[in-house]
XYZ file of C-alpha atoms in Angstrom:
609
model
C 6.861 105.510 -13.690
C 8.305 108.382 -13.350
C 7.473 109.307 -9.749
C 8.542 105.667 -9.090
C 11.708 106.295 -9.726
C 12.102 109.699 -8.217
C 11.227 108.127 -4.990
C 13.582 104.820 -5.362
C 16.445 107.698 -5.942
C 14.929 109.518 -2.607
C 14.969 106.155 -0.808
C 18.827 104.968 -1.887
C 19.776 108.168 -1.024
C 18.249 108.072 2.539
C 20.187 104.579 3.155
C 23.276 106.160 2.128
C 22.986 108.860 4.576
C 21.663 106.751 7.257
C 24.761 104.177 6.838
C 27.303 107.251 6.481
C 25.327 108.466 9.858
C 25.685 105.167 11.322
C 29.373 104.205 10.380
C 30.557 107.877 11.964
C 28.565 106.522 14.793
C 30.408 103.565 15.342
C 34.098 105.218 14.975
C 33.119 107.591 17.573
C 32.394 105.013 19.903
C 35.763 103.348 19.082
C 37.712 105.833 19.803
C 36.272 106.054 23.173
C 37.366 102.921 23.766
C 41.022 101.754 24.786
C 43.208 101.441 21.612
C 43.481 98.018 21.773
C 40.137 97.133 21.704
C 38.958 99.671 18.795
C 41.797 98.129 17.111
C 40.686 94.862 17.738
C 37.063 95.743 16.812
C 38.922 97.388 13.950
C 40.891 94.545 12.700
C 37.050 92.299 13.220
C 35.686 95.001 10.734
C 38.681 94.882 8.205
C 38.965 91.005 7.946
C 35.619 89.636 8.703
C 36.762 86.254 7.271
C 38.844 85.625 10.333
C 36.744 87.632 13.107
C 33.216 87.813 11.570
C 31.375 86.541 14.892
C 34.590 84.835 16.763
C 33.769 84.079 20.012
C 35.814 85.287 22.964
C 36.731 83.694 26.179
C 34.004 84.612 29.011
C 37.506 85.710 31.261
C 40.712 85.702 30.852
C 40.872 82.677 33.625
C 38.862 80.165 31.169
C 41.616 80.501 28.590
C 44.083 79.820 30.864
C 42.580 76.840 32.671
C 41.928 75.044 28.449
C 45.518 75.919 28.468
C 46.921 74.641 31.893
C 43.986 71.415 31.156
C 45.364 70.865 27.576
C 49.213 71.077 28.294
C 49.125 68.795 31.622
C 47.809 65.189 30.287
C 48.045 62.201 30.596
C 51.811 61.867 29.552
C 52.791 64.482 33.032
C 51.863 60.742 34.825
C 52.720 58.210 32.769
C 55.983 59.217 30.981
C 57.245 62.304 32.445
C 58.525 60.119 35.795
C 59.695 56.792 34.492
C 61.895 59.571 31.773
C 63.343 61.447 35.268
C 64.749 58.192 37.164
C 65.688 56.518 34.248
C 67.975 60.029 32.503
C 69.835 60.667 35.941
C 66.914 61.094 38.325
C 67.264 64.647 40.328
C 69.934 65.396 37.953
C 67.457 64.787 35.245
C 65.857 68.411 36.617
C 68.716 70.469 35.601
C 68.520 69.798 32.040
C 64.818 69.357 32.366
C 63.960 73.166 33.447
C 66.949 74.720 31.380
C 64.980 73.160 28.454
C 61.724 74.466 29.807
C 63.353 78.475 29.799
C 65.304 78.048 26.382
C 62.626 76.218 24.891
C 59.038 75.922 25.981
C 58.343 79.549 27.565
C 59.798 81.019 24.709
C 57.557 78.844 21.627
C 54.776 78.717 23.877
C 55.002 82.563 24.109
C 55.388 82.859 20.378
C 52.836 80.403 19.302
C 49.791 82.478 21.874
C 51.452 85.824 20.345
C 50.476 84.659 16.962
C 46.691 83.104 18.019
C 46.193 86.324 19.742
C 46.983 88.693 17.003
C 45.879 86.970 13.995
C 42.491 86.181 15.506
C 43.021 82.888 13.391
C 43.631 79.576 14.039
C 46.882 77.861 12.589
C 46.022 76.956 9.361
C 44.971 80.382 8.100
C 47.533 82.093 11.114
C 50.613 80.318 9.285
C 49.130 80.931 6.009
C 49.300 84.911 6.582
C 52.420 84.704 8.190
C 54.598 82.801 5.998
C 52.613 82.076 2.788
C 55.719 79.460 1.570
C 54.731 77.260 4.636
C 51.110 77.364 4.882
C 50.657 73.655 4.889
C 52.541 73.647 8.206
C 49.135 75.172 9.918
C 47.604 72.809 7.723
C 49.697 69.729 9.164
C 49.459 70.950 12.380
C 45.556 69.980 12.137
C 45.851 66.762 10.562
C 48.246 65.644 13.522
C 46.076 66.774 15.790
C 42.598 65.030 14.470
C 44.565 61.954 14.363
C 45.469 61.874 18.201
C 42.300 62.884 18.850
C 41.236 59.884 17.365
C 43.239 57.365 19.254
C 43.418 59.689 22.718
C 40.075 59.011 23.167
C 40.768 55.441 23.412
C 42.499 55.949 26.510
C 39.433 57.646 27.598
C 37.221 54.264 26.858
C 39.713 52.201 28.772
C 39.661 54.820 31.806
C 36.197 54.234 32.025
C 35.975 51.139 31.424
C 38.322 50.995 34.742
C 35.881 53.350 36.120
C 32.692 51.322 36.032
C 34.479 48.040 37.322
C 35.921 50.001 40.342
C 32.528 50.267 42.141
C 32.540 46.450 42.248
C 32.253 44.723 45.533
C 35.716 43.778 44.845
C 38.109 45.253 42.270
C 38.022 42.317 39.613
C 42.183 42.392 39.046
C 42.620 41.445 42.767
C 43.042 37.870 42.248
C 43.349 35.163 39.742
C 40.080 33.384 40.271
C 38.512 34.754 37.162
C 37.194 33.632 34.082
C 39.109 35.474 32.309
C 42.574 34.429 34.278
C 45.179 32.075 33.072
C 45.723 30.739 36.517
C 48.540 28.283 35.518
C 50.959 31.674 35.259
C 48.876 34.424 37.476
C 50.355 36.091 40.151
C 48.323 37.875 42.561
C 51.384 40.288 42.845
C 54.300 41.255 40.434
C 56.334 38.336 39.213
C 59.667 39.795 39.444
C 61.674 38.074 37.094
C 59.921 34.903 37.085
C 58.888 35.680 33.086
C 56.481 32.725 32.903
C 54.154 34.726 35.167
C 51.672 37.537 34.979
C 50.465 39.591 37.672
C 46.315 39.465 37.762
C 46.522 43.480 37.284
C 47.840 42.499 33.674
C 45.798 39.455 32.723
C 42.826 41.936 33.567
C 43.852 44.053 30.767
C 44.978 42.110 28.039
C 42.456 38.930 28.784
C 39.415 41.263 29.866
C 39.235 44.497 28.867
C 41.291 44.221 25.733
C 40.917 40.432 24.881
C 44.121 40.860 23.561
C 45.303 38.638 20.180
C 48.737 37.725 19.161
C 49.413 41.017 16.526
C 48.130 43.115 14.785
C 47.492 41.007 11.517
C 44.620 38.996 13.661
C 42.119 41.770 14.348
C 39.877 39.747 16.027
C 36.602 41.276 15.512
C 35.272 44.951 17.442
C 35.575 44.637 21.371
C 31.280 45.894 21.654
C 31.675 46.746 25.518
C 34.423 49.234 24.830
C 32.235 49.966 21.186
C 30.013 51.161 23.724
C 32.363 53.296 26.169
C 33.863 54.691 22.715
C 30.335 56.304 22.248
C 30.321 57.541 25.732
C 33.455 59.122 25.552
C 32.929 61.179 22.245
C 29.303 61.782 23.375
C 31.169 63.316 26.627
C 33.709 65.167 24.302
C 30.933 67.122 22.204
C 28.722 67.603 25.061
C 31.522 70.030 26.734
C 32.387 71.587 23.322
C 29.641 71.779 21.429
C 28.742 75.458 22.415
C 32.430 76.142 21.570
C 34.410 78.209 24.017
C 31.581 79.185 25.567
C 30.881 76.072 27.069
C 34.280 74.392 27.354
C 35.124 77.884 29.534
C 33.053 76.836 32.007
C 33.844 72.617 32.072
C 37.628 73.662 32.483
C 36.834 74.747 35.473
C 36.275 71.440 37.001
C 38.208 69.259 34.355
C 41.285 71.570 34.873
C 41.330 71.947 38.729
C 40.005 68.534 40.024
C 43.042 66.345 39.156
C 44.914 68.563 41.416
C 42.708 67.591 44.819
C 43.438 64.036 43.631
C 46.456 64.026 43.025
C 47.341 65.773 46.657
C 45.097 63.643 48.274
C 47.566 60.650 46.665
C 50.489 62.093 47.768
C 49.684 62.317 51.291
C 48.415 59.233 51.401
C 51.331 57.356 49.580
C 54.133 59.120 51.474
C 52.536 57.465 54.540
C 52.981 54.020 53.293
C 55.863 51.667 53.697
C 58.891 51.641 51.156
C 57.068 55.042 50.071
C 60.778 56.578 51.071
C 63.010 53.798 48.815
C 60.395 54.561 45.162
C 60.836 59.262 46.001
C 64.652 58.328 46.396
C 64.716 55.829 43.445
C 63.034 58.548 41.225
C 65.310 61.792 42.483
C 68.410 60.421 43.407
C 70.425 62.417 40.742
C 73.395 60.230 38.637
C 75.468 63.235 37.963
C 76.932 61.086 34.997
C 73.869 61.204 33.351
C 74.487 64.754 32.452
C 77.395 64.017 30.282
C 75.185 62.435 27.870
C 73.391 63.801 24.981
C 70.692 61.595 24.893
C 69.410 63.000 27.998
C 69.689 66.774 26.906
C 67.366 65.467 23.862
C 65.157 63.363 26.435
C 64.745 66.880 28.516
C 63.546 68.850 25.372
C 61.189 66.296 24.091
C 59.724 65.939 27.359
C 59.344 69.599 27.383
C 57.979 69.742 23.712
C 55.321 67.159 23.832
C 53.887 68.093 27.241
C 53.180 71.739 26.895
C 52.107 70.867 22.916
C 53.896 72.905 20.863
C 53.261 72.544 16.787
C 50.076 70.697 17.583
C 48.346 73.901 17.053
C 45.905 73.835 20.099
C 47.416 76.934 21.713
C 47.593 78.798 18.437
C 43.496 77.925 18.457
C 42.725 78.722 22.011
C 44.473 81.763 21.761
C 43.210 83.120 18.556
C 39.485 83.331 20.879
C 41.689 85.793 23.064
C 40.673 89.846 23.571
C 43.644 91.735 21.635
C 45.362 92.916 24.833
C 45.260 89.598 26.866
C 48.432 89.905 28.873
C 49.728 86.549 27.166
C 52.976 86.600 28.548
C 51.719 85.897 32.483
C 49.795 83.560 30.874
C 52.683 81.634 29.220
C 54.497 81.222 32.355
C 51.460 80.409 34.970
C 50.538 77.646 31.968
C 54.244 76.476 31.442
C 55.153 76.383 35.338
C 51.979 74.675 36.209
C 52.528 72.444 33.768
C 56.449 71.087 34.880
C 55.087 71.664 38.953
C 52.186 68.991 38.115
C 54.957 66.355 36.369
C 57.335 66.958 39.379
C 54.304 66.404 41.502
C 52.863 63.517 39.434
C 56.686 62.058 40.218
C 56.546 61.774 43.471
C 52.577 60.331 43.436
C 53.543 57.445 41.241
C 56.714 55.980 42.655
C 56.052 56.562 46.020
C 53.248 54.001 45.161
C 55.948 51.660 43.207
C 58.010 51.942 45.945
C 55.449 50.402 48.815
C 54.879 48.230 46.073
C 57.983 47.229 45.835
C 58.382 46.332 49.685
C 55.223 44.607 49.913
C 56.659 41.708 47.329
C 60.544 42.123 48.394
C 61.336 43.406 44.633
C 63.999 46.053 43.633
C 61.766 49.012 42.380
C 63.472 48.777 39.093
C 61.511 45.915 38.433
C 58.117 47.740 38.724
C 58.782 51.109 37.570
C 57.514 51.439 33.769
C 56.144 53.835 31.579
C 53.000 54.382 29.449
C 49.215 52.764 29.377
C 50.957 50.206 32.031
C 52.050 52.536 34.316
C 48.209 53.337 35.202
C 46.069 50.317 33.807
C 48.485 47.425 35.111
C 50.784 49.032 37.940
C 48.606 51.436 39.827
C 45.297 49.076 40.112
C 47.992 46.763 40.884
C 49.076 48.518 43.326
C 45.294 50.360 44.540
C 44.458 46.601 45.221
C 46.654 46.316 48.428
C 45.809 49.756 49.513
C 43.623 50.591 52.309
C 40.526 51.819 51.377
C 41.115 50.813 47.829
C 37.106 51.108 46.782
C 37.734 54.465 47.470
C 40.614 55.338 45.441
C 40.436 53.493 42.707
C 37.109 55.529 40.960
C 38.825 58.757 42.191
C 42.278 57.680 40.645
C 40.146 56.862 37.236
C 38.105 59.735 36.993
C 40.995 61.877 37.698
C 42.572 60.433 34.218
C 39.279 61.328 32.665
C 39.649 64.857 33.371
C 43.652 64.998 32.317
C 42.386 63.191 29.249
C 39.491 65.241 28.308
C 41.281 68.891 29.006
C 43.587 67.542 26.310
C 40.834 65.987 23.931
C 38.722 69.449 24.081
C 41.830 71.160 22.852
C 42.596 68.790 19.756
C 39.100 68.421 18.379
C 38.650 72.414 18.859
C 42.204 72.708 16.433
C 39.656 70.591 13.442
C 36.746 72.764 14.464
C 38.752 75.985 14.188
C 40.079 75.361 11.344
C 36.597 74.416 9.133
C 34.947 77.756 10.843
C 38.120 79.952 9.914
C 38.339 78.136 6.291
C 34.393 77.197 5.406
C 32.125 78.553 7.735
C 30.550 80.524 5.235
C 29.981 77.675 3.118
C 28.798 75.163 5.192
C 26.716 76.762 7.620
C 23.981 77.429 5.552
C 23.884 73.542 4.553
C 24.257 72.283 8.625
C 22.251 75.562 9.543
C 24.146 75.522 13.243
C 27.948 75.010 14.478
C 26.682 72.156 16.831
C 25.840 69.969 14.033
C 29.557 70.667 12.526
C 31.040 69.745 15.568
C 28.844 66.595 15.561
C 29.819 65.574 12.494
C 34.055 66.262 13.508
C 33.073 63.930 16.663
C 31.379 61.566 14.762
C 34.368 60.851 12.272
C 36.477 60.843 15.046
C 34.743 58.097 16.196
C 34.879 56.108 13.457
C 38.406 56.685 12.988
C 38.682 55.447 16.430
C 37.057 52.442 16.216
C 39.808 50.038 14.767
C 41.449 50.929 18.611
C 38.622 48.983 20.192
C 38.976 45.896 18.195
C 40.358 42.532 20.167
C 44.107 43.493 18.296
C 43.262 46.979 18.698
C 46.465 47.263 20.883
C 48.702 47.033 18.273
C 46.689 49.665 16.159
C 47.129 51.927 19.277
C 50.830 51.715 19.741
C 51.705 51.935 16.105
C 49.555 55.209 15.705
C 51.080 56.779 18.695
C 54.416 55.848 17.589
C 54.249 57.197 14.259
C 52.674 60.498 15.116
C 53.252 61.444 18.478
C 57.155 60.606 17.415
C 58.157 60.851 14.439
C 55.610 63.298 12.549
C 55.610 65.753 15.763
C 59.364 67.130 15.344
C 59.351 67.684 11.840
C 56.346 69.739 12.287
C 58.114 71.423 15.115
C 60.951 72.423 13.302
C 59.020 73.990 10.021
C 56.879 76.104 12.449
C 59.952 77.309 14.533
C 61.249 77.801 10.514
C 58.545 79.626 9.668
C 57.892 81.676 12.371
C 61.449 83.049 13.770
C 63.442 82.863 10.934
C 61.636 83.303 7.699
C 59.044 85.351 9.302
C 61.852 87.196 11.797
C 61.602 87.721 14.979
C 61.550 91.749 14.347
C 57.957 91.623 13.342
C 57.347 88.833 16.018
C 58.429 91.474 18.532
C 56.025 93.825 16.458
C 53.051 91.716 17.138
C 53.544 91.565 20.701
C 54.184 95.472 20.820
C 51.218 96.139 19.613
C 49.229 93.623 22.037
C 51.217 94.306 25.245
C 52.323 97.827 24.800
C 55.994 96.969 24.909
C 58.611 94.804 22.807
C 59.721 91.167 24.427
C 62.595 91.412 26.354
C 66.022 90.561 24.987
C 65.971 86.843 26.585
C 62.960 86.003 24.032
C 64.571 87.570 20.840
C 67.639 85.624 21.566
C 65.341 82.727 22.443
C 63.434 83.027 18.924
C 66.384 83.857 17.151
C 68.960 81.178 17.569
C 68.712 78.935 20.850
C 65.053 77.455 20.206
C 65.477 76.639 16.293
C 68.884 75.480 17.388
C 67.214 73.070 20.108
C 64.469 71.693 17.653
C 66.875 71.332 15.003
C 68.420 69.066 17.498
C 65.880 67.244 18.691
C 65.004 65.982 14.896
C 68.518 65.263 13.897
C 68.391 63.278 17.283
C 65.417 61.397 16.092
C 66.298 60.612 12.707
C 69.150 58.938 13.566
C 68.015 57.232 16.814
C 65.112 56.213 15.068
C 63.742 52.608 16.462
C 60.729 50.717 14.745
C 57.791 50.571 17.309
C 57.462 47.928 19.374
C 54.464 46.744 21.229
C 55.896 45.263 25.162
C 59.147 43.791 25.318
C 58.697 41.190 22.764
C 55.965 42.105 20.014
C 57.590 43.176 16.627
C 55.367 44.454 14.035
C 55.656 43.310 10.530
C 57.080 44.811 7.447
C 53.781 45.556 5.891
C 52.161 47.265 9.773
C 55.879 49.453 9.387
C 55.225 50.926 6.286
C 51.252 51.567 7.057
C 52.963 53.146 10.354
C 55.245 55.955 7.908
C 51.904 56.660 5.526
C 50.227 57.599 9.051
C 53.276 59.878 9.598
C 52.847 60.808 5.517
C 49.512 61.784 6.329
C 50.398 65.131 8.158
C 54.063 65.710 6.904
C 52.589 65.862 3.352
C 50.892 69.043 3.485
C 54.450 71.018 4.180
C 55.790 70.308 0.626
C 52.180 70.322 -0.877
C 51.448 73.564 0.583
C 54.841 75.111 -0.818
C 53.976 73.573 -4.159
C 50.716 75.218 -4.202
C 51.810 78.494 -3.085
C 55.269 79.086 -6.195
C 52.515 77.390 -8.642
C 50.260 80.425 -7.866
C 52.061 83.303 -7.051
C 52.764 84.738 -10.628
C 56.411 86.346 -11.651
C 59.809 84.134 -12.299
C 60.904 81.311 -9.732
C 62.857 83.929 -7.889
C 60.000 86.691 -7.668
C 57.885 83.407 -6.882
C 59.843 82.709 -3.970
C 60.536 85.980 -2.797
C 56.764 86.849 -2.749
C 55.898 83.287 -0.909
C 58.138 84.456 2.001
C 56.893 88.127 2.485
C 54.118 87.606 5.369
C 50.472 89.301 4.526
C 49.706 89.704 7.607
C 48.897 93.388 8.858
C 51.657 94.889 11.092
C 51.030 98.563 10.230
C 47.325 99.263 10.839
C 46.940 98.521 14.332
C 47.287 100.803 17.119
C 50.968 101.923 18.525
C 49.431 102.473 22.206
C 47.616 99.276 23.502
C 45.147 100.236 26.476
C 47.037 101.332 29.994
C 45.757 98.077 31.620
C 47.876 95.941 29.018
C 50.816 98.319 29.712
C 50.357 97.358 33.403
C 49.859 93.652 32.933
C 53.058 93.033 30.782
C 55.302 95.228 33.426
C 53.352 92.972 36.052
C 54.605 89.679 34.457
């Protein structure tokens, strides 16, 4: 027995050596490497919780093509030029890019700098930043999973367009179908003879929606969309399942192809007839316009929603960033693509509306619209009296696949992030891979989703939107911007990006951080608040009192977790209310540790940008 444990006490001590042996090892090779990647590899060590085998980005181009893919959606077609003719038109593009430089370089910047350094996504990034407003992160996620849930109805509906565009003939041509009401169907737009709809809009509401009269008559589950739904989510996991691995490489086609369409388009609809009267309807600038407020607002939404600040997608896809990723180029290739597509997008759409226009002798005003319309009633609409219309139509509709699935990828990987960063420890030994977790985030987004595809569906749609891609978004806005710049300070933001880039942000972004962009969100949800309209669904539908207040829970549903989370954190933290407090604001996040001299190449990137 004694020999036994003679030996045990020879073998411990072995292991101990070995492991002392193996960890000098491993610091020598550090330090070979540039500082900031040992620190990186450093931080991985010190905080395996957040870095324990995080995956990277195969190159640096992947991360910015989820970026460019996520930020330019479906809203850079639908909304961004109906908003420009109808807030002052060219004039509309002052505003419009002073917004984007006060604004949306500067968050976007801050929100990669914190992904990047924290090697975290936004719930635990937020948490370690400013403890008092953890459930922002935390909100940030729930908004997210609940677009995700109704974005991907748009993707049904886009393919449901899809498959009926390889028909002999595209089926919202005429009014000789069974679906048409032909007493009031109009083979073109009806002007403003109200009694009549154009075919292009009895095809969506009588076919592919079945449409009922609100939202209290559900009308039973639409099963041909039932089965596009399934498509569309198998579609989603099958390009994320594999994580960033795998949605590296789809960006590369989802991200770049819209672009050959949409050029193709372009020169193809400034050839056509009355082309000239929709690109001078949409820039001709209305100085006058400039003078209001409303506009300003208009500008900084537009500029908020469409890069997708406080949904916490960038904070994600940045947090699978090396430490020394030169984030600032990255900010403004991803923020200037993004406004160059919506300008582009512009001049696409209404030089369509405008050959409209002149082929049925209307004003352009009375065509122009905004939203699902613009490109499941107006453009088939309008692809039906092109030349070559078989040809464009599946190309226009596969184009809105890719702008929608970029954007889809990037709000299911927010949920996917944030169970890894949170519970991956404790659930992967009961789902044994990651695949099956992302299944199962898929497959409840599915079911979420499936109240969309019902025959009143519609209504469900608009109302959701409404209430969070509205009202919950800014007040999520303005407690990260609160969190981050002011309570957190924009000293040891400047810190963080130091340490990444070799050299502090320039003086335009600290006065950026500091007062104009908490100045401009403030703004933006004051604006709401008191501008606040119920939704509507068309000109006419008005949802009940009972679909209203189910429309604020959905809203509820997100906002909750910013009080909750501050709740939770002063119930906690021990001490009196005011050592409470004062602890709850004092980040934990590690700004001391990591290397003062990032690697040369950073250096030479950030002086680059």
């Amino acid at each position: 027995m004694g020999v036994g444990a003679d030996n045990k006490s020879v073998s411990t001590s072995a292991k101990f050596t070995l492991q002392q042996l193996e960890e000098e090892k491993e610091e020598v090779e550090l330090d070979k490497m540039t500082p900031g990647s040992a620190e990186a590899m450093r931080l991985a060590k010190a905080d395996p919780q957040s870095t324990e085998s995080r995956e990277l980005w195969g190159r640096r181009l992947e991360f910015v093509l989820a970026s460019i893919g996520y930020a330019v959606g479906l809203g850079n077609v639908w909304r961004f030029p109906y908003l420009c003719y109808r807030s002052g038109g060219g004039a509309f593009l002052i505003p419009y890019l002073i917004m984007l430089f006060l604004c949306g370089i500067p968050l976007l910047f801050m929100e990669f700098t914190v992904g990047q350094y924290t090697r975290l996504g936004p719930v635990h990034a937020l948490a370690k930043i400013c403890p008092l407003f953890k459930g922002v992160g935390l909100a940030t996620v729930v908004i997210s999973y609940v677009l995700c849930t109704y974005y991907n109805v748009l993707m049904t509906w886009a393919l449901y367009y899809l498959l009926h565009s390889f028909s002999p003939s595209l089926p919202w041509q005429s009014c000789n179908n069974t679906w048409n009401a032909v007493g009031n169907c109009s083979t073109g737009f009806p002007g403003n003879a109200t009694h009549l709809q154009s075919a292009s809009q009895q095809f969506f509401d009588h076919k592919v929606l079945e449409v009922t009269t609100g939202i209290e008559h559900a009308g039973g589950i639409r099963w041909e969309l039932f089965g596009l739904l399934v498509l569309a989510w198998a579609i989603v996991y099958l390009c994320i399942f594999k994580g960033v691995k795998s949605t590296g490489k789809v960006v590369y086609f989802t991200a770049t192809f819209p672009y050959f369409i949409l050029f193709a388009l372009l020169i193809n609809n400034v050839q056509l007839p009355g082309a000239k009267d929709g690109i001078l309807f949409f820039l001709m600038p209305n100085w006058s316009k400039l003078l209001e407020v409303q506009v300003w607002v208009n500008a900084a939404a537009q500029i908020f929603n469409s890069i997708g600040i406080s949904f916490g997608s960038m904070i994600s896809m940045a947090s699978y960033n090396k430490f020394n990723n030169n984030i600032l180029r990255d900010t403004f290739i991803v923020c200037l693509a993004n406004s160059a597509t919506s300008i582009v997008a512009g001049f696409v759409i209404f030089s369509a509306i405008g050959y409209m226009a002149h082929i049925h002798n209307l004003p352009v005003d009375d065509i122009a619209t905004d939203g699902p319309g613009l490109v499941f009633v107006v453009y088939p609409e309008v692809f039906s009296t092109m030349p070559f219309s078989q040809l464009w139509a599946p190309l226009f509709f596969i184009m809105l696949l890719c702008l929608g699935l970029d954007s889809q990828f990037a709000m299911v990987e927010v949920a996917v992030t944030f169970i890894m960063d949170g519970f991956g420890k404790k659930i992967l030994p009961i789902f044994k891979r990651k695949e099956l977790i992302i299944l199962a985030v898929c497959s409840f987004g599915f079911l979420l989703g499936i109240p969309h595809i019902t025959r009143g569906g519609i209504y469900v749609f608009q109302l959701m939107d409404h209430y969070t891609a509205v009202v919950s978004l800014m007040f999520l806005a303005f407690f990260e911007v609160l969190a981050i710049t002011l309570i957190f300070g924009v000293r040891r933001l400047s810190i963080m990006v130091e340490k990444m880039l070799g050299k502090k942000p320039n003086l335009f972004f600290r006065v950026c951080w500091q007062f104009l962009s908490p100045m401009l969100v403030l703004g933006i949800l004051i604006s709401s608040i008191f501008q606040y309209t119920p939704a509507r669904y068309g000109k006419s539908y008005t949802y009940p009192f009972w679909a209203e207040v189910v429309g604020w829970f959905i809203s509820l549903v997100s906002i909750i977790w910013i009080p909750l989370g501050a709740l939770h954190e002063l119930w906690t933290t021990e001490g009196s209310m005011l050592q409470r407090l004062k602890k709850s604001i004092t980040p934990t996040v590690d700004l001391e540790s990591v290397s003062e001299k990032p690697s040369t190449e950073s250096i030479v990137l950030f002086t680059a940008a």
